[in-house]
Coordinates of N, CA, C and O and ligand atoms in Angstrom, one line a residue:
X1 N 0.8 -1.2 0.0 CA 0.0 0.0 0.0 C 0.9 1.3 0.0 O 1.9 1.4 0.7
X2 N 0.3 2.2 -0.9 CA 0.9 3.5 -0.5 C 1.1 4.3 0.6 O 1.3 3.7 1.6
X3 N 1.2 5.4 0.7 CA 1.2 6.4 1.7 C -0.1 6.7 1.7 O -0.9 6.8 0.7
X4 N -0.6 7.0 3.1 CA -1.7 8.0 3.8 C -1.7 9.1 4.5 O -1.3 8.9 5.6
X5 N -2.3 10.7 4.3 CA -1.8 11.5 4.7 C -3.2 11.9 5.4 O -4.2 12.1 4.8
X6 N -2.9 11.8 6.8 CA -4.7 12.5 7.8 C -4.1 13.3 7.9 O -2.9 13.4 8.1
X7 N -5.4 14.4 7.7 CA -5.8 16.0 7.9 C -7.2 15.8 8.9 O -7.9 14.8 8.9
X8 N -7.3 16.9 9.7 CA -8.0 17.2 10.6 C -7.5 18.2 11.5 O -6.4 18.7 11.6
X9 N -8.9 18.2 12.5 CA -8.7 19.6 13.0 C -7.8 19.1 14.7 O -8.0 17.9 14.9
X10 N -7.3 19.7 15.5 CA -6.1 19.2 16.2 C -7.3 18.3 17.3 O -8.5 18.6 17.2
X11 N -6.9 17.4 17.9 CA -7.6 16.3 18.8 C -8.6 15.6 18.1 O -9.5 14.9 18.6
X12 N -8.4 15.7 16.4 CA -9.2 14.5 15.9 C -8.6 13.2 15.6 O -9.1 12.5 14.7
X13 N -7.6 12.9 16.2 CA -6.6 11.8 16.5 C -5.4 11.6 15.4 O -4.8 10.5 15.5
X14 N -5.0 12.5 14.5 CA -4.6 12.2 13.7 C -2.7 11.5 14.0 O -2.1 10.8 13.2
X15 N -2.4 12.0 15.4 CA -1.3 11.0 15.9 C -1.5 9.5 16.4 O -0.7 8.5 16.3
X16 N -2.6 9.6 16.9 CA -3.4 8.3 17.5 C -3.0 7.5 16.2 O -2.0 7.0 15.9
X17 N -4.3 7.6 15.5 CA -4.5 7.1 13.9 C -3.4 6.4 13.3 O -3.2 5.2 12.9
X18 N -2.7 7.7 13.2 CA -1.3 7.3 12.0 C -0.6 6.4 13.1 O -0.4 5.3 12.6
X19 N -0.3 6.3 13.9 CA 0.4 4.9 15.1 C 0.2 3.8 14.3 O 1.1 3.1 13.9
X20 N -1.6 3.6 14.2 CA -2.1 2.2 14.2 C -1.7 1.8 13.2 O -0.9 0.8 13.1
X21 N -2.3 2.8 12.0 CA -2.1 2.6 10.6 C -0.8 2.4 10.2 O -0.7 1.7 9.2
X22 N 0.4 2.8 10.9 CA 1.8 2.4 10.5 C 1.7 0.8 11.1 O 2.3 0.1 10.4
X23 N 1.2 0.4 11.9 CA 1.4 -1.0 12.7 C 1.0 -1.4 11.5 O 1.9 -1.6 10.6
X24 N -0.4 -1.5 11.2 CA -1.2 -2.2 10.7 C -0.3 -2.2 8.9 O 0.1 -3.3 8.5
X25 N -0.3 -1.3 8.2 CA 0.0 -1.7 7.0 C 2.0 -1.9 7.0 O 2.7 -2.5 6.2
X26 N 2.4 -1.1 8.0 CA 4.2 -1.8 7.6 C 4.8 -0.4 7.1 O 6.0 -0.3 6.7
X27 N 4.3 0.4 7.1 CA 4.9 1.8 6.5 C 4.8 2.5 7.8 O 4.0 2.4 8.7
X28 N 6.1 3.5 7.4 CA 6.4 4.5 8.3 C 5.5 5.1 9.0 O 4.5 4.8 8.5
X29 N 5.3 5.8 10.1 CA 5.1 7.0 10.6 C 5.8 8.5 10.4 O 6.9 8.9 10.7
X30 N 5.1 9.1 9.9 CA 5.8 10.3 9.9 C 4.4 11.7 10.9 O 3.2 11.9 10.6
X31 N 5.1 12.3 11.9 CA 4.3 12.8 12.7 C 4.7 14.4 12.4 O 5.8 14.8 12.8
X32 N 3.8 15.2 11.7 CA 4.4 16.4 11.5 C 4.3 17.1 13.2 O 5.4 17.5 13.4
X33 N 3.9 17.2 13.8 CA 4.7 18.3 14.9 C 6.3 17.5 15.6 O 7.3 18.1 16.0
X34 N 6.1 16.3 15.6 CA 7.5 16.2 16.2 C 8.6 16.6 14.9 O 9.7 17.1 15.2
X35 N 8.3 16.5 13.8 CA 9.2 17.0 12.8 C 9.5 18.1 12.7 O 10.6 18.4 12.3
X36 N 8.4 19.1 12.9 CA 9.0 20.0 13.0 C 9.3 20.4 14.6 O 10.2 21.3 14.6
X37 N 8.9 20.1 15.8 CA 9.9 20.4 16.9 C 10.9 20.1 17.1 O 11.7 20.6 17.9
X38 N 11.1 19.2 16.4 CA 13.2 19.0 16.0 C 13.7 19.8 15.2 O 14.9 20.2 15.4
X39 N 12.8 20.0 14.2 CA 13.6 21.4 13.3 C 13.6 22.7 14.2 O 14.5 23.5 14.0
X40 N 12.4 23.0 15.2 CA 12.8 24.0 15.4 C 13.3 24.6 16.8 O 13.4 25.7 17.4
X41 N 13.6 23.1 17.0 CA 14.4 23.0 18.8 C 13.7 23.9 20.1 O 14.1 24.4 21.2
X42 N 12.5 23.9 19.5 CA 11.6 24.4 20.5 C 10.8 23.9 20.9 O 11.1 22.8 21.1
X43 N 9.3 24.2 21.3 CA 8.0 23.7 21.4 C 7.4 24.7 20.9 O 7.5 25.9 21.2
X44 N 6.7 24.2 20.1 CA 5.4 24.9 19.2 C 4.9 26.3 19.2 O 4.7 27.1 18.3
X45 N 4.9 26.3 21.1 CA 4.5 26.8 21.8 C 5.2 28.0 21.5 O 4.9 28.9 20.8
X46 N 6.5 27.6 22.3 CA 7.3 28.7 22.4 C 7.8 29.5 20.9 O 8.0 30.7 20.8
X47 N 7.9 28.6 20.0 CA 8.1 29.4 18.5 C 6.7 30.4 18.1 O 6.7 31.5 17.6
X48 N 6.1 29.8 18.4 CA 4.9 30.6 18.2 C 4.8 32.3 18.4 O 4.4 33.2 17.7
X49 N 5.4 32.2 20.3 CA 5.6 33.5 20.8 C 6.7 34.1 20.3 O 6.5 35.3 20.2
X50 N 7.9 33.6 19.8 CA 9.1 34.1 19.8 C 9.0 34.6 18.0 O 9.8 35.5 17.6
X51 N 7.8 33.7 16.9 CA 8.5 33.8 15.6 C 7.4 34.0 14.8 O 7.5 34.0 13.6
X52 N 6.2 34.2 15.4 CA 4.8 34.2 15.2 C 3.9 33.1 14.5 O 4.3 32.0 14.7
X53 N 3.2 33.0 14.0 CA 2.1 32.1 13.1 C 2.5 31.7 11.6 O 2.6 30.6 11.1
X54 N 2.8 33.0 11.0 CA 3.2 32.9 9.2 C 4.5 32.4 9.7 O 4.5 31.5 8.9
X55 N 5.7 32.2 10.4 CA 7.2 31.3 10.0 C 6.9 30.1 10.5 O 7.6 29.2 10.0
X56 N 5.8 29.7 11.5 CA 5.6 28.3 11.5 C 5.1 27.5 10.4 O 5.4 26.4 10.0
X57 N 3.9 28.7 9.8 CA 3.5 28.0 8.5 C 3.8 27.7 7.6 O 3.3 26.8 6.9
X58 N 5.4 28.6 7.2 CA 6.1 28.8 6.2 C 7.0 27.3 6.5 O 7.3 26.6 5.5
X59 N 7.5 26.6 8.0 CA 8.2 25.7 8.0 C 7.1 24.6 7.4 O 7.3 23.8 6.5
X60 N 5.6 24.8 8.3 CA 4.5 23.7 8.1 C 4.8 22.8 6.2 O 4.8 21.7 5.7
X61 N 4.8 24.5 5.5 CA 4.6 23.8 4.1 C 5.9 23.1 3.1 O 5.8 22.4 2.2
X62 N 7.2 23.8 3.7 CA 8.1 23.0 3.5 C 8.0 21.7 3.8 O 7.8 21.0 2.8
X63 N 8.0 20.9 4.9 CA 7.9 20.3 5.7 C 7.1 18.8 4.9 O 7.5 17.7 4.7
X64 N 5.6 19.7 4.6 CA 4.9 19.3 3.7 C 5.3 18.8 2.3 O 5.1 17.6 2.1
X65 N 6.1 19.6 1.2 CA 6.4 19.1 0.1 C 7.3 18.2 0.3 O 7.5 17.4 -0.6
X66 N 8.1 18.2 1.4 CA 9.0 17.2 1.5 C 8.6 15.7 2.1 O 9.3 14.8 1.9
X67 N 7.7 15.6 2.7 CA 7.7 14.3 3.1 C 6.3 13.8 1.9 O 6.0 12.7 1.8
X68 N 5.7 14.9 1.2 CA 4.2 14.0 0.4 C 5.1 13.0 -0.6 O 4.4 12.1 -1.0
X69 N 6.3 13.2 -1.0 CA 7.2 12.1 -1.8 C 7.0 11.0 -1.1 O 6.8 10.1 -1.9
X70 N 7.1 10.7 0.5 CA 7.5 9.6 0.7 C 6.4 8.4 0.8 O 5.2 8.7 0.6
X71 N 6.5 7.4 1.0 CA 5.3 6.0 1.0 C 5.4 6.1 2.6 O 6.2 5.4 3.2
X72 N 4.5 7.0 3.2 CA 4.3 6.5 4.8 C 3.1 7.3 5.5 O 2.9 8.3 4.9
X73 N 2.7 7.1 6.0 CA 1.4 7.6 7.2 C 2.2 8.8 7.5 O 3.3 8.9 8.2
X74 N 1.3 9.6 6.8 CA 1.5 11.1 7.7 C 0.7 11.5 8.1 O -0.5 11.4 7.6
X75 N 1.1 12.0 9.4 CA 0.0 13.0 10.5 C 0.1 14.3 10.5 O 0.9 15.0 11.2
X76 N -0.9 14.8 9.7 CA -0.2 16.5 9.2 C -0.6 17.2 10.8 O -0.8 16.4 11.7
X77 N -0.7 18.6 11.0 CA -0.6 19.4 12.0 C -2.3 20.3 11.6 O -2.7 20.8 10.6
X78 N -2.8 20.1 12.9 CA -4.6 20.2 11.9 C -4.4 21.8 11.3 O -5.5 22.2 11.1
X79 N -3.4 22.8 11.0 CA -3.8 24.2 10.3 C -3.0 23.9 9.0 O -2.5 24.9 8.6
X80 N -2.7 22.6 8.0 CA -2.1 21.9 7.3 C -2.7 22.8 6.2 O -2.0 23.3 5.3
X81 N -4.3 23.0 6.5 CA -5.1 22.9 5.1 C -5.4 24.7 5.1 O -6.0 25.3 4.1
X82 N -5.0 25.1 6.1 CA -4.9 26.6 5.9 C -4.3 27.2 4.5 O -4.8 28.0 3.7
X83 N -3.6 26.8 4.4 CA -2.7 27.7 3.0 C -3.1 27.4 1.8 O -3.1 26.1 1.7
X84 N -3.5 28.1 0.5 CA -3.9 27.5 -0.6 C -2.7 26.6 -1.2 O -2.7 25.6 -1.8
X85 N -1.9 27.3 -0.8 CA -0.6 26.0 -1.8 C -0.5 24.5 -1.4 O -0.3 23.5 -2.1
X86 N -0.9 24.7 0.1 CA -0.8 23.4 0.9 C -2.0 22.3 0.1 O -2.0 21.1 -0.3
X87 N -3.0 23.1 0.2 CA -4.1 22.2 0.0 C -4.5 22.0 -1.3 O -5.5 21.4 -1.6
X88 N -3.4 22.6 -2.6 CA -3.0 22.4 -3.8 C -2.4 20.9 -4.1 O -2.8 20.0 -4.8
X89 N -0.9 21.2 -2.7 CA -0.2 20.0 -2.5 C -1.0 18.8 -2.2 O -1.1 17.7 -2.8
X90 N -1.6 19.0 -1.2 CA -2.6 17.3 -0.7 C -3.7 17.3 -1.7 O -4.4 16.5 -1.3
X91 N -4.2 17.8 -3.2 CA -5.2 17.6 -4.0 C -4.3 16.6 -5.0 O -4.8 15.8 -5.8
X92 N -2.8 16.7 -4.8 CA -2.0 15.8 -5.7 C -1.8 14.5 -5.7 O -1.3 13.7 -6.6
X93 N -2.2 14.2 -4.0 CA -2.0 12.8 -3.2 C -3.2 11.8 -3.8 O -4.0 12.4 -4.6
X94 N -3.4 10.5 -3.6 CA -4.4 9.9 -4.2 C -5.4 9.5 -2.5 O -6.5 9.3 -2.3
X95 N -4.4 9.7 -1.7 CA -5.2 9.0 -0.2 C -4.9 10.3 0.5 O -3.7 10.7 0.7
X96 N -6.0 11.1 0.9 CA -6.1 12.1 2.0 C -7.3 12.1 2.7 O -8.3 12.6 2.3
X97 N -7.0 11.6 4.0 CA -8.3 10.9 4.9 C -8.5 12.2 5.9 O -7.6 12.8 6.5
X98 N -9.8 12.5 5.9 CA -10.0 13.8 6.9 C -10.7 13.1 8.0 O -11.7 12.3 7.9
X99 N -10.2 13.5 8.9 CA -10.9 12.4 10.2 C -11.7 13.8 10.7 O -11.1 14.8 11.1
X100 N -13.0 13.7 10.7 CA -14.2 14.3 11.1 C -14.6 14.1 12.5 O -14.5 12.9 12.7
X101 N -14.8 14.6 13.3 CA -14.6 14.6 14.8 C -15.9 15.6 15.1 O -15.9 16.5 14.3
X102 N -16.8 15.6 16.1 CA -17.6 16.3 16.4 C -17.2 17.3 17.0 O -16.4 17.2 17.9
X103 N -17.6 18.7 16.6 CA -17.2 19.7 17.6 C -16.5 19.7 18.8 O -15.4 20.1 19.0
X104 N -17.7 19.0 20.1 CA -17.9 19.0 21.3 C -17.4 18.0 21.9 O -17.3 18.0 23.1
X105 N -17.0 17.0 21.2 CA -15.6 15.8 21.5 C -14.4 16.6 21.1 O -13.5 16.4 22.0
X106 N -14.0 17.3 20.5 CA -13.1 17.8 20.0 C -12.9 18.8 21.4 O -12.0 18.5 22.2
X107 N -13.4 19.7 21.5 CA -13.2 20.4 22.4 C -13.0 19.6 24.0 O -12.1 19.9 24.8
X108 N -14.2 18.5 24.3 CA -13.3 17.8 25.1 C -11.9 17.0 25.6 O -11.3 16.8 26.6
X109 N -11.9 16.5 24.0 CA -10.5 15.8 24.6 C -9.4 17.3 24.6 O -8.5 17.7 25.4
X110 N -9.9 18.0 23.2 CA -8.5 19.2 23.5 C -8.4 19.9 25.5 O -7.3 20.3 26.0
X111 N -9.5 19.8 26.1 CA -9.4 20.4 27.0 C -8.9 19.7 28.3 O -8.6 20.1 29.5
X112 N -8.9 18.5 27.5 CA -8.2 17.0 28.8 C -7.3 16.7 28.3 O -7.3 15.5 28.5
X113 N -5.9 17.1 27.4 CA -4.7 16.8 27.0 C -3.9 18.0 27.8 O -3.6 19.1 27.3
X114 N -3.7 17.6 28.6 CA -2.9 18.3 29.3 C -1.2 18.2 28.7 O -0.3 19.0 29.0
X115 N -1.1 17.2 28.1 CA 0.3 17.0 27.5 C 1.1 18.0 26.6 O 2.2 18.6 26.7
X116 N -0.1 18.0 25.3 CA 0.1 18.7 24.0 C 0.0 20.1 24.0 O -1.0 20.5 23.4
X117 N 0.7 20.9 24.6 CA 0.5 22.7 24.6 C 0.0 23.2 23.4 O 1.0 23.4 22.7
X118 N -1.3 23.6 22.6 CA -1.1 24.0 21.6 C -1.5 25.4 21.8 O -2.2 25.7 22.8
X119 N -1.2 26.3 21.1 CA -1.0 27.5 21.3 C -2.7 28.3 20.9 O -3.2 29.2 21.5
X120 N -3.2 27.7 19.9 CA -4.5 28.4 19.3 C -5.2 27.9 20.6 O -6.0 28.7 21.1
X121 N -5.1 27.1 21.1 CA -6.5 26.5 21.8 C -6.1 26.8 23.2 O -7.0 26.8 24.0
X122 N -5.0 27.1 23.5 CA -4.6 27.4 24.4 C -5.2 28.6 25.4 O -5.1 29.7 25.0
X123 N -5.8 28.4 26.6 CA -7.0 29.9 27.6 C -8.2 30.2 26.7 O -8.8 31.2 26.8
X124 N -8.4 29.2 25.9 CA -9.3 29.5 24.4 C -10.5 29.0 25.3 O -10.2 28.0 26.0
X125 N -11.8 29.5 25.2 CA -13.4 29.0 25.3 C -13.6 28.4 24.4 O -13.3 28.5 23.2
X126 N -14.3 27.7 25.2 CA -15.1 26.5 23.9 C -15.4 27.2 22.2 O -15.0 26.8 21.1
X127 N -16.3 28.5 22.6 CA -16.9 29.0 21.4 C -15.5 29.8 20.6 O -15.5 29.9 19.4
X128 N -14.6 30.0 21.6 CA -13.3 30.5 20.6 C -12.5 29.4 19.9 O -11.7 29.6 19.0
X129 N -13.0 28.4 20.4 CA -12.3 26.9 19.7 C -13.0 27.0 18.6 O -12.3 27.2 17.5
X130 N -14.3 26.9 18.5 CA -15.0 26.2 17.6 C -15.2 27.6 16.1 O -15.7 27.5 15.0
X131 N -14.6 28.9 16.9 CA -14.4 30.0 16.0 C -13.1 29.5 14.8 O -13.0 30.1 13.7
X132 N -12.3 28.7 15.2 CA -10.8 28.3 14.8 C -11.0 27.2 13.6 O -10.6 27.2 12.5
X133 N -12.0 26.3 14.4 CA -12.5 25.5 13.8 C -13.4 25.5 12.8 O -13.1 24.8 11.8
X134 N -14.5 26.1 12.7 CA -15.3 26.4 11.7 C -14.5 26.6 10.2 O -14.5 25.9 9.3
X135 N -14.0 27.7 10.4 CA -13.6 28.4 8.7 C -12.7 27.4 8.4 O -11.9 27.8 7.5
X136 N -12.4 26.1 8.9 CA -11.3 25.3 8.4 C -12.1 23.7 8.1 O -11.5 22.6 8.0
X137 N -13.4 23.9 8.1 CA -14.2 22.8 7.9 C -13.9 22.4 6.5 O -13.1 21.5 6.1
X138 N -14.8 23.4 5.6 CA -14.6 23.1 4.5 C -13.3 22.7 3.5 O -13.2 21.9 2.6
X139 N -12.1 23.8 4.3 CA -10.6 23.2 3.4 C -10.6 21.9 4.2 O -9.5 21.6 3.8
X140 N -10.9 21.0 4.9 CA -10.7 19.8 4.9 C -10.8 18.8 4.2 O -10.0 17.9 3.9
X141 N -12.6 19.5 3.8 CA -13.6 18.6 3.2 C -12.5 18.8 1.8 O -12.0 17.7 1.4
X142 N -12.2 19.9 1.0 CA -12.2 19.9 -0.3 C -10.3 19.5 -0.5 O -9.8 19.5 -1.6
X143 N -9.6 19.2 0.6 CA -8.8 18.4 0.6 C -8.3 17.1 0.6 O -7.2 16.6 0.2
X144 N -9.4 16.4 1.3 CA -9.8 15.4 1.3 C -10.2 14.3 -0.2 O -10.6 14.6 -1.3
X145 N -9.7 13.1 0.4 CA -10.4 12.0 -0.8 C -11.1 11.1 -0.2 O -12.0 10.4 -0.8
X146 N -10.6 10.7 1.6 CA -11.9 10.0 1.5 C -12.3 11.0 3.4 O -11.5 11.8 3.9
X147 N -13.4 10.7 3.8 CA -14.0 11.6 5.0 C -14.4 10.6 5.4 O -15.0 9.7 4.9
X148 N -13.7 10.7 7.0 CA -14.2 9.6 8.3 C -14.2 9.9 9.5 O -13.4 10.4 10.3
X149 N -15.4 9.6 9.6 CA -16.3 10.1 11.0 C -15.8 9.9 11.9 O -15.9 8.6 11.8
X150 N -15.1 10.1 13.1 CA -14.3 9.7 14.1 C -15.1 9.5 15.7 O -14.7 8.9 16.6
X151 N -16.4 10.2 15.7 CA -16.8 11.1 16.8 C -17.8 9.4 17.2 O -18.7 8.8 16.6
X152 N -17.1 9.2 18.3 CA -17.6 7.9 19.8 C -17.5 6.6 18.8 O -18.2 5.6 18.8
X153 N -15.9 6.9 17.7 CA -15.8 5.6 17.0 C -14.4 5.0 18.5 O -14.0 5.8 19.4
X154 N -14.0 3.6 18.4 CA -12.6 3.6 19.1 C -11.4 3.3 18.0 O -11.6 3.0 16.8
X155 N -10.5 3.5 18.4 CA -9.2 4.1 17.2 C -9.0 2.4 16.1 O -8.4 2.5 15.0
X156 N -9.4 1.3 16.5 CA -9.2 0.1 15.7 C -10.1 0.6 14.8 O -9.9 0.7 13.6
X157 N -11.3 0.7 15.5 CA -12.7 0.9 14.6 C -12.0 1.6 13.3 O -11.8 1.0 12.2
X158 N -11.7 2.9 13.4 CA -11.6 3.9 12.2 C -10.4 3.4 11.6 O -10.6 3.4 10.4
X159 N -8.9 2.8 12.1 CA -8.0 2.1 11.0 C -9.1 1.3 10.7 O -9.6 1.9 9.8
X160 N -9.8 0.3 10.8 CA -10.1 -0.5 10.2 C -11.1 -0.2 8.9 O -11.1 -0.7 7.8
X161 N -11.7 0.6 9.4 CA -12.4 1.1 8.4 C -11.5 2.3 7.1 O -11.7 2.3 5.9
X162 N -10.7 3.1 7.7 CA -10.0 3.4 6.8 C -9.0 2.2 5.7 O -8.9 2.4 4.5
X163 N -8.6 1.4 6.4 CA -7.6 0.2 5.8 C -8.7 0.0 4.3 O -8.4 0.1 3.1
X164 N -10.2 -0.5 4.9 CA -11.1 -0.7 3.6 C -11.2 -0.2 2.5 O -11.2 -0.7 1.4
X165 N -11.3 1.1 3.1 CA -12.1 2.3 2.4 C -10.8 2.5 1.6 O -11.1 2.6 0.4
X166 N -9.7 2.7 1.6 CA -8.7 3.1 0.6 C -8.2 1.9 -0.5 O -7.9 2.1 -1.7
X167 N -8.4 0.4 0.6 CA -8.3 -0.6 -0.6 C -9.3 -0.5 -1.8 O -9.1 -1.1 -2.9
X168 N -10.0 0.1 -1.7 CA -11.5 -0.3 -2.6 C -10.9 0.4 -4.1 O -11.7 0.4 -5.0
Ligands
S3P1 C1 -2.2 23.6 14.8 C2 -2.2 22.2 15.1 C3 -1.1 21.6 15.9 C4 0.2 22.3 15.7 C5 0.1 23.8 16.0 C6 -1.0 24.5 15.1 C7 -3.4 24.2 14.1 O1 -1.0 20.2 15.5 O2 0.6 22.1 14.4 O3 -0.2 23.9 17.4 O4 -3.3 25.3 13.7 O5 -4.4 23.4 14.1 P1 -2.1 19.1 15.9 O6 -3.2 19.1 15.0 O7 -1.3 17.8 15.8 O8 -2.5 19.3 17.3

């Protein structure tokens, strides 16, 4: 099997996911935030404050052209589909799985991940989440080739059903 690239919006499992999916078919993992917090010897977090939003994006899409060559499960970084170039780039791929997550799951696990600092969601209200979220619905959808419902599925459920849905 080829490469698979999940897009979604951040806590729609798309690190979870890509795990299984590398077990399961034998290809790589490739995790775009740890890729790029090695490139940028920081945390996300902290680049964010120190270098703003447009130089992360500017690494996000490098980052991007360079690994869509390769044959492996990528986990893009859910503001992937923000840029029109980017989402030029994933229209070129044959497998781009949008993992669909309900709002109000979304906002719960983001607010029970105490691990992952992300900076948008970060002191953010619910309704300021879902302000972040919204206008990035649609570049999912129109980046996307196949769309999978994530919301009170468990993470075998959705590999498995993704594994299907791409063989077909
Ligand atoms: C972002 C998502 C994050 C990370 C950064 C910005 C976003 O990745 O790239 O905090 O704009 O949605 P995850 O989707 O893996 O949390």
């Amino acid at each position: 099997m080829n490469g698979i690239v999940l897009i979604g919006f951040m806590g729609a499992g798309k690190t979870t996911i890509g795990q299984l999916l590398a077990e399961e078919t034998g290809l790589p993992q490739i995790d775009f935030d740890d890729l790029i917090t090695e490139e940028i010897g920081m945390s996300i977090q902290d680049y964010f404050s120190i270098h703003g939003e447009p130089a992360f994006r500017e690494i996000e899409t490098r980052i991007l052209a360079e690994t869509l060559t390769k044959s492996a499960i990528i986990s893009t970084g859910g503001g992937i589909v923000l840029k029109e170039e980017n989402r030029g780039l994933l229209k070129e791929m044959p497998r781009v799985v949008y993992l669909k997550t309900d709002p109000a799951e979304l906002i719960t696990r983001l607010q029970g991940d105490a691990e992952n600092i992300r900076p948008l969601v970060l002191s953010k209200t619910p309704a300021e989440i879902l302000a972040v979220y919204q206008p990035r619905i649609p570049f999912y959808e129109e980046s996307a080739t196949l769309v999978v419902e994530t919301t009170n599925k468990a993470p075998q459920e959705i590999v498995a059903e993704i594994i299907t849905k791409v063989g077909e």
